[in-house]
Amino acid sequence: MINIGLIGCGTVGSGVVKLLQKNSEVIAKRAGCRINIKKIAEIDAEKITNLALPEDIVTADINEILNAPDIDIVVELIGGLEPAYNYIMTAMHQGKHVVTANKDLIAVKSKEIFKLAADKNLDFCFEASVAGGIPVIYPLKHSLSANNINAVIGILNGTTNYILTKMTDQGQSLQEVLREAQALGYAEANPDADVAGLDAARKIAILSSIAFNSSVSLDDVYVEGILDVTPSDIEHARALGYVIKLLAIAEADERQQVQVRVHPAFIPKSHPIATVNDVYNAVFIHGDAVGDIMLYGRGAGQAPTASAVVGDIIEVARNTVQNVGRRVGCAFYGEKTVLNISELSTQYYIRMKVQDKPGVLASIAGVFGANRVSISTVLQPVSYGEWAELILITHKVKEQDLQESLLLLKDMSMVSAINSVIRVEGAEN
Amino acid sequence: MINIGLIGCGTVGSGVVKLLQKNSEVIAKRAGCRINIKKIAEIDAEKITNLALPEDIVTADINEILNAPDIDIVVELIGGLEPAYNYIMTAMHQGKHVVTANKDLIAVKSKEIFKLAADKNLDFCFEASVAGGIPVIYPLKHSLSANNINAVIGILNGTTNYILTKMTDQGQSLQEVLREAQALGYAEANPDADVAGLDAARKIAILSSIAFNSSVSLDDVYVEGILDVTPSDIEHARALGYVIKLLAIAEADERQQVQVRVHPAFIPKSHPIATVNDVYNAVFIHGDAVGDIMLYGRGAGQAPTASAVVGDIIEVARNTVQNVGRRVGCAFYGEKTVLNISELSTQYYIRMKVQDKPGVLASIAGVFGANRVSISTVLQPVSYGEWAELILITHKVKEQDLQESLLLLKDMSMVSAINSVIRVEGAEN
């Protein structure tokens, strides 16, 4: 029998308890032993009243878990940086394996945590921290381990994917959809971390660390949210054969350099990730041997997240039963350099308001050309009186060249406004 | 250092050699040791001339691998039942772990092989046997191990998916597309195992064995191929909001009964698996905790298959380095009953040629009704002279009731022919 101590019994924690209870037979067979919840650290004892657990299982004293000699695995589900970090490090110092769903923490402290786990020969598992129940971290560390991973492209935030899907299907504005999403419980009352791209940024930092065996932390990720995406941009994307998604992208080149970024992007309708809608998540991976694969499912929710947490618990239990201290860690032997966004080369969609008179397009094209930005597509401008809306898509160009062009264009009297600049992914090679 | 012996150096075998060479550094780091190809059993020594290997590595004598005391892992890549079965069993009797891509063998001999592996405490890994490089077997045994798996729905054969995709996109007949696919190398010169559904049947037998922890062999799988799918059916599917795919379906109910089948099926356009096109494969899984997930990628090809084989080799190497005899087997504690196809309940699309006169539809509906087959949708019949084409979709009904209705209808003078009967999946619950 393996004893676990649970820290936090909120939505995910109580999901873990329910899943361990519901599937206890099959879990015991697969783990090779019974998994017993020994203690739950939770200040609000009310939370466990509906969980068919003995009353004395709950404690407000974290040390009853961290110092308990008979607890093998600590399952941290309170989230956030502190006190979670302190609890996890203390648990490992006490020789306990750790399972967690804590993306906030791993996105900034993976180096320290992975190192202690390695030094102590302990398992540290966090499948639930990215994309809920979808197996992603485990496949990267196991099934795909023969590959050099070149790229990971994720839809890693259900709230923003729901919002963009509804904006696309119903032509509504972001604010309208956001209110609906909040009413349905798909968006938090304070949705900032989601719509600003921060949640996705944490997750791609974690995924790229695993994919590239190289430390990537939240600070390394360039982040743009979806607040500036308008129904007009979505409509133009559709007309041009694209959909707009909030993509989390990590790419590695052959010179040991990586680029990690989160931003709205045009992606061709025919790309597998373009069909991922509503609150679903997906991770698209390119490996040098396996080619393109995609892993798809629910990236959040009580039961899917519990599926990932309990899957990790079963893995650690198997290791413990077989007396393997830890089996596969997360070594950062890659030591890849993280590039600044200015080094990026990609395509761009640009929507701007310009004077509707002869020669304007030539002048604008001239500015782009002088800055090494070549244009792939220009839509027939739609005129409204003195002004016209100009939509264009560039070839693959350097971000820095693009930004310098835009600075120059903004100062030109014939340009009233640069309304939207959205990167275009997955089209040109 | 771990020594492997390779049996067979054809397309997959030479892919494995090349991948082990190309990514040797990262593989050594991930496995925790170097992986060394010690011997290759291959009758045609020519096959290794381009592989940058020492000449004496190749042997025509299988015993130089099976009896070699310093070979830890035998990698069987010749395929087929014999002599592969004999080699694998002998290797395990000699205490060697086995990695294979042999779907033909596992689909019929899993019971015997898994038992010997368990008795001998050896690893037996076969990720490459299903869906090429897509991680499927490993996630089922690990990341998803907290779930009771209710259903696995796969597009597991690239050739037939390519054919159906082209028929859908270009309105061509099966024979036309098949000839093109053969010219492109997407279909074998003898495509029988693919188009008859046998290849997909082997793979779903393997997947259901793992998903349900219960022995399912090829004989347990109901199989229909795609030969009878016509452009007309594809067009009607489109008009009704579906696409036609060759689906491999395994479902388990709460009474420990499973249903495993391969046949063409209508699937709603909005279903994630409906967007899987060309030679791509996908496995859609429903677990009681994780909900719906889908794993997508290339189901065949040298490099993707090698990715799966080498991934397995790395796993076994990790176990060997850590002195774990074997970590996770495939125990058949489920002992579920496999149901006959006659017990199936699903929806059906039916296309028939009937007399174009008043009362015919009422008579046909009467026959269905008397046999407990209720109709969900009837398309306005298209008349051509004396005859009309009648298209209908049933509600979920029992296969046996449907087949009895069809027998009766065939004998009626007002029915000239029952042209197509195709199951409809993923629409009604």
Coordinates of N, CA, C and O in Angstrom, one line a residue, chain A residues 19 22-23 26-27 29-30 127 133-135 138-139 141-148 211 213 272 275 280 288-290 292-298 303-304 307-308 310-311 314-315 318-319 322 324 326-328 333, chain B residues 19 22-23 26-27 29-30 127 133-135 138-139 141-148 211 213 272 275 280 288-290 292-298 303-304 307-308 310-311 314-315 318-319 322 324 326-328 333:
Chain A
L19 N -11.9 10.3 -7.9 CA -11.4 9.4 -8.9 C -10.7 8.2 -8.3 O -10.9 7.0 -8.7
K22 N -13.6 6.1 -7.0 CA -14.5 5.5 -8.0 C -13.7 4.3 -8.7 O -14.3 3.2 -8.9
N23 N -12.5 4.5 -9.1 CA -11.8 3.5 -9.9 C -10.7 2.8 -9.0 O -9.7 2.4 -9.6
V26 N -9.4 -0.8 -10.4 CA -8.6 -0.9 -11.5 C -7.3 -0.1 -11.3 O -6.2 -0.5 -11.8
I27 N -7.3 0.9 -10.5 CA -6.1 1.7 -10.1 C -5.1 0.8 -9.3 O -3.9 0.7 -9.6
K29 N -4.9 -2.4 -9.5 CA -4.3 -3.4 -10.4 C -3.2 -2.8 -11.2 O -2.2 -3.4 -11.5
R30 N -3.5 -1.6 -11.7 CA -2.5 -1.0 -12.6 C -1.3 -0.5 -11.8 O -0.2 -0.6 -12.4
E127 N 2.1 16.3 -14.9 CA 1.3 16.2 -16.2 C 0.1 17.1 -16.2 O -0.3 17.7 -17.2
G133 N -6.2 16.9 -18.9 CA -6.1 15.4 -18.9 C -5.4 14.9 -20.2 O -5.1 13.7 -20.3
I134 N -5.0 15.8 -21.1 CA -4.3 15.3 -22.3 C -2.9 14.9 -22.0 O -2.2 15.6 -21.4
P135 N -2.6 13.7 -22.4 CA -1.2 13.2 -22.1 C -0.2 14.0 -23.0 O -0.3 13.9 -24.2
Y138 N 4.1 13.3 -20.4 CA 4.6 11.9 -20.4 C 5.0 11.5 -21.8 O 6.1 10.9 -22.0
P139 N 4.2 11.7 -22.8 CA 4.6 11.3 -24.2 C 5.9 12.0 -24.6 O 6.7 11.3 -25.2
K141 N 8.4 12.8 -22.7 CA 9.5 12.2 -22.0 C 9.6 10.7 -22.3 O 10.7 10.1 -22.0
H142 N 8.6 10.1 -22.9 CA 8.7 8.6 -23.1 C 8.5 8.3 -24.6 O 9.5 8.1 -25.3
S143 N 7.3 8.2 -25.1 CA 7.0 7.7 -26.4 C 7.8 8.4 -27.5 O 8.2 7.8 -28.5
L144 N 8.0 9.7 -27.3 CA 8.7 10.5 -28.3 C 10.2 10.7 -28.0 O 10.8 11.6 -28.7
S145 N 10.7 10.0 -27.1 CA 12.1 10.3 -26.6 C 13.2 10.0 -27.7 O 14.3 10.4 -27.5
A146 N 12.8 9.3 -28.7 CA 13.8 9.1 -29.8 C 14.0 10.3 -30.7 O 14.9 10.4 -31.5
N147 N 13.1 11.3 -30.5 CA 13.1 12.5 -31.4 C 13.8 13.7 -30.9 O 13.8 13.9 -29.7
N148 N 14.4 14.4 -31.8 CA 14.7 15.8 -31.5 C 13.4 16.6 -31.8 O 12.9 16.5 -32.9
A211 N 10.4 19.6 -23.9 CA 10.6 19.2 -25.3 C 12.1 19.5 -25.7 O 12.6 18.7 -26.4
N213 N 14.7 19.9 -23.4 CA 15.6 19.6 -22.3 C 16.4 20.8 -22.0 O 17.7 20.7 -21.8
P272 N -4.3 21.0 -38.7 CA -5.1 20.3 -37.7 C -5.5 21.1 -36.5 O -6.6 21.0 -36.0
T275 N -8.8 23.3 -36.3 CA -10.1 22.7 -36.1 C -10.4 22.5 -34.6 O -11.4 21.9 -34.2
Y280 N -11.7 23.2 -25.9 CA -10.7 22.1 -26.1 C -9.3 22.7 -26.2 O -9.2 23.9 -26.7
D288 N 11.7 15.2 -35.3 CA 12.5 14.9 -36.5 C 12.2 13.5 -37.1 O 12.3 13.3 -38.3
A289 N 11.8 12.6 -36.2 CA 11.4 11.3 -36.8 C 9.9 11.1 -36.9 O 9.4 10.7 -38.0
V290 N 9.2 11.5 -35.9 CA 7.7 11.2 -35.9 C 7.0 12.1 -36.9 O 5.9 11.8 -37.3
D292 N 4.7 15.2 -37.8 CA 3.6 16.0 -37.1 C 2.7 15.0 -36.3 O 2.1 14.1 -36.8
I293 N 2.6 15.3 -35.0 CA 1.5 14.7 -34.3 C 0.7 15.7 -33.5 O 1.2 16.8 -33.3
M294 N -0.5 15.4 -33.1 CA -1.3 16.3 -32.3 C -2.1 15.5 -31.2 O -2.6 14.4 -31.5
L295 N -2.1 16.1 -30.1 CA -2.7 15.5 -28.9 C -3.8 16.5 -28.5 O -3.6 17.7 -28.3
Y296 N -5.0 16.0 -28.4 CA -6.2 16.8 -28.3 C -7.1 16.4 -27.2 O -7.3 15.2 -26.9
G297 N -7.8 17.3 -26.5 CA -8.7 17.0 -25.4 C -9.1 18.1 -24.6 O -8.9 19.3 -25.0
R298 N -9.7 17.8 -23.4 CA -10.1 18.9 -22.5 C -8.9 19.3 -21.7 O -8.3 18.5 -21.0
A303 N -12.6 16.5 -13.6 CA -12.3 15.1 -13.9 C -11.1 15.0 -14.8 O -10.2 14.1 -14.5
P304 N -11.0 15.7 -15.9 CA -9.8 15.6 -16.7 C -8.5 15.9 -16.0 O -7.5 15.2 -16.2
S307 N -7.7 13.1 -13.8 CA -7.2 12.0 -14.6 C -5.6 12.1 -14.7 O -4.9 11.1 -14.5
A308 N -5.2 13.3 -14.9 CA -3.7 13.5 -15.1 C -3.0 13.3 -13.7 O -2.0 12.7 -13.6
V310 N -4.0 11.7 -11.0 CA -4.0 10.3 -10.6 C -3.1 9.4 -11.5 O -2.4 8.5 -11.0
G311 N -3.1 9.7 -12.8 CA -2.1 9.0 -13.7 C -0.7 9.1 -13.2 O 0.1 8.1 -13.1
I314 N -0.2 7.0 -10.0 CA 0.0 5.6 -10.3 C 1.4 5.4 -10.8 O 2.0 4.4 -10.4
E315 N 2.0 6.3 -11.6 CA 3.3 6.1 -12.1 C 4.3 6.1 -10.9 O 5.2 5.2 -10.8
R318 N 4.0 2.9 -9.0 CA 4.7 1.8 -9.7 C 6.1 1.8 -9.4 O 6.8 0.8 -9.1
N319 N 6.7 3.0 -9.4 CA 8.2 3.1 -9.1 C 8.5 2.7 -7.7 O 9.5 2.1 -7.4
Q322 N 8.3 -1.0 -7.2 CA 9.4 -1.7 -7.8 C 10.8 -1.1 -7.3 O 11.8 -1.5 -7.8
V324 N 12.2 1.7 -7.5 CA 13.0 2.6 -8.4 C 12.8 4.0 -7.8 O 11.6 4.4 -7.7
R326 N 13.4 7.0 -8.7 CA 12.7 7.8 -9.7 C 13.1 7.2 -11.0 O 14.2 6.7 -11.1
R327 N 12.3 7.4 -12.1 CA 12.7 6.7 -13.3 C 13.2 7.7 -14.4 O 14.3 7.5 -14.9
V328 N 12.4 8.7 -14.7 CA 12.9 9.6 -15.7 C 12.7 11.0 -15.2 O 11.6 11.4 -14.9
Y333 N 20.1 19.2 -20.0 CA 21.4 19.2 -20.7 C 21.4 20.0 -22.0 O 22.4 20.1 -22.6
Chain B
L19 N 17.8 6.2 -37.2 CA 17.4 7.0 -36.1 C 18.4 6.9 -34.9 O 18.7 7.9 -34.3
K22 N 21.5 8.8 -36.0 CA 21.3 10.3 -36.1 C 21.1 11.0 -34.7 O 21.7 12.0 -34.5
N23 N 20.3 10.4 -33.8 CA 20.0 11.0 -32.6 C 20.7 10.3 -31.4 O 20.2 10.3 -30.3
V26 N 21.3 12.4 -28.0 CA 20.2 12.7 -27.1 C 19.5 11.4 -26.6 O 19.0 11.4 -25.5
I27 N 19.6 10.4 -27.4 CA 19.1 9.1 -27.0 C 19.8 8.5 -25.8 O 19.3 8.1 -24.8
K29 N 21.5 10.3 -23.6 CA 21.1 11.1 -22.4 C 19.8 10.6 -21.8 O 19.6 10.5 -20.6
R30 N 18.8 10.4 -22.7 CA 17.5 10.1 -22.2 C 17.4 8.7 -21.7 O 16.7 8.4 -20.8
E127 N 4.7 -0.5 -29.3 CA 4.0 0.8 -29.6 C 3.9 1.0 -31.1 O 2.9 1.5 -31.7
G133 N 4.0 6.3 -35.5 CA 4.7 7.0 -34.5 C 3.8 7.7 -33.4 O 4.3 8.3 -32.5
I134 N 2.4 7.6 -33.6 CA 1.5 8.2 -32.6 C 1.6 7.5 -31.3 O 1.4 6.3 -31.3
P135 N 1.9 8.2 -30.2 CA 1.9 7.5 -28.9 C 0.4 7.1 -28.6 O -0.4 8.0 -28.4
Y138 N 1.4 3.5 -25.1 CA 2.0 4.0 -23.9 C 1.1 4.9 -23.1 O 0.9 4.7 -21.9
P139 N 0.4 5.9 -23.7 CA -0.5 6.7 -23.0 C -1.6 5.9 -22.3 O -2.0 6.1 -21.2
K141 N -1.4 2.9 -21.2 CA -0.9 2.1 -20.1 C -0.3 3.0 -19.0 O -0.1 2.6 -17.9
H142 N -0.1 4.3 -19.3 CA 0.5 5.2 -18.3 C -0.4 6.4 -18.0 O -1.2 6.4 -17.1
S143 N -0.3 7.4 -18.9 CA -1.0 8.7 -18.6 C -2.5 8.5 -18.3 O -3.1 9.2 -17.5
L144 N -3.1 7.6 -19.0 CA -4.6 7.4 -18.8 C -5.0 6.3 -17.8 O -6.1 5.9 -17.8
S145 N -4.0 5.9 -17.1 CA -4.2 4.6 -16.3 C -5.2 4.8 -15.1 O -5.7 3.9 -14.6
A146 N -5.6 6.1 -14.8 CA -6.6 6.3 -13.8 C -8.0 6.1 -14.3 O -9.0 6.1 -13.5
N147 N -8.1 5.9 -15.6 CA -9.5 5.9 -16.2 C -10.0 4.5 -16.5 O -9.2 3.6 -16.8
N148 N -11.3 4.3 -16.4 CA -11.9 3.2 -17.1 C -12.1 3.7 -18.5 O -12.8 4.7 -18.7
A211 N -6.7 -1.2 -23.8 CA -7.7 -0.3 -23.2 C -8.6 -1.0 -22.2 O -8.9 -0.4 -21.2
N213 N -7.9 -4.1 -20.8 CA -7.2 -5.1 -20.0 C -7.8 -6.5 -20.1 O -8.1 -7.2 -19.1
P272 N -14.2 15.4 -34.0 CA -12.8 15.6 -34.3 C -12.2 14.6 -35.3 O -11.3 14.9 -36.1
T275 N -12.1 15.1 -39.2 CA -11.2 16.0 -39.9 C -9.8 15.4 -40.2 O -8.9 16.0 -40.7
Y280 N -3.2 10.3 -42.8 CA -3.1 10.4 -41.3 C -3.9 9.4 -40.6 O -4.9 9.0 -41.1
D288 N -13.5 7.6 -18.5 CA -14.5 8.1 -17.6 C -14.1 9.3 -16.9 O -14.9 10.1 -16.5
A289 N -12.8 9.5 -16.7 CA -12.3 10.8 -16.1 C -11.9 11.8 -17.1 O -12.3 13.0 -17.1
V290 N -11.1 11.4 -18.0 CA -10.5 12.4 -19.0 C -11.5 12.9 -20.0 O -11.2 14.0 -20.6
D292 N -13.2 13.0 -23.6 CA -12.7 12.7 -25.0 C -11.3 13.2 -25.2 O -11.0 14.4 -25.0
I293 N -10.4 12.4 -25.7 CA -9.2 12.9 -26.2 C -8.9 12.2 -27.5 O -9.5 11.2 -27.9
M294 N -8.0 12.9 -28.3 CA -7.7 12.3 -29.6 C -6.2 12.5 -29.8 O -5.6 13.5 -29.5
L295 N -5.6 11.4 -30.4 CA -4.1 11.4 -30.7 C -4.0 11.2 -32.2 O -4.6 10.3 -32.7
Y296 N -3.2 12.1 -32.8 CA -3.3 12.2 -34.2 C -1.9 12.3 -34.8 O -1.0 12.8 -34.2
G297 N -1.6 11.7 -36.0 CA -0.3 11.7 -36.6 C -0.2 10.8 -37.8 O -1.2 10.3 -38.3
R298 N 1.0 10.5 -38.2 CA 1.3 9.6 -39.3 C 1.3 8.2 -38.7 O 2.1 7.8 -37.8
A303 N 10.2 6.7 -40.9 CA 10.7 7.5 -39.7 C 9.7 7.5 -38.6 O 10.1 7.3 -37.4
P304 N 8.4 7.7 -38.9 CA 7.4 7.6 -37.7 C 7.4 6.3 -37.0 O 7.4 6.2 -35.8
S307 N 10.4 6.0 -34.9 CA 10.2 6.8 -33.7 C 9.6 6.0 -32.6 O 10.1 6.0 -31.4
A308 N 8.6 5.2 -32.9 CA 7.9 4.4 -31.9 C 8.8 3.2 -31.5 O 8.9 2.9 -30.3
V310 N 12.1 3.0 -31.5 CA 13.3 3.5 -30.7 C 12.8 4.0 -29.4 O 13.4 3.9 -28.3
G311 N 11.6 4.6 -29.4 CA 11.0 5.1 -28.1 C 10.9 3.9 -27.1 O 11.2 4.0 -25.9
I314 N 14.3 2.8 -25.9 CA 14.8 3.7 -24.8 C 14.1 3.3 -23.5 O 14.7 3.3 -22.4
E315 N 12.8 3.0 -23.5 CA 12.1 2.6 -22.3 C 12.7 1.4 -21.7 O 12.9 1.3 -20.5
R318 N 16.0 2.1 -20.2 CA 15.9 2.8 -18.9 C 15.6 1.7 -17.8 O 16.2 1.8 -16.7
N319 N 14.7 0.8 -18.1 CA 14.4 -0.2 -17.1 C 15.6 -1.1 -16.8 O 15.9 -1.5 -15.6
Q322 N 18.2 0.7 -14.7 CA 17.7 0.8 -13.3 C 17.4 -0.5 -12.7 O 16.8 -0.5 -11.6
V324 N 15.2 -2.7 -13.3 CA 13.8 -3.1 -13.1 C 13.6 -4.1 -14.2 O 13.7 -3.8 -15.4
R326 N 10.9 -5.5 -15.5 CA 10.0 -5.0 -16.5 C 9.1 -4.1 -15.6 O 9.0 -4.3 -14.4
R327 N 8.5 -3.1 -16.2 CA 7.8 -2.1 -15.3 C 6.3 -2.3 -15.4 O 5.7 -2.4 -14.4
V328 N 5.7 -2.2 -16.6 CA 4.3 -2.3 -16.7 C 4.0 -3.3 -17.8 O 4.3 -3.1 -18.9
Y333 N -6.7 -8.9 -16.6 CA -7.6 -9.1 -15.5 C -9.0 -8.8 -15.8 O -9.9 -9.0 -15.1

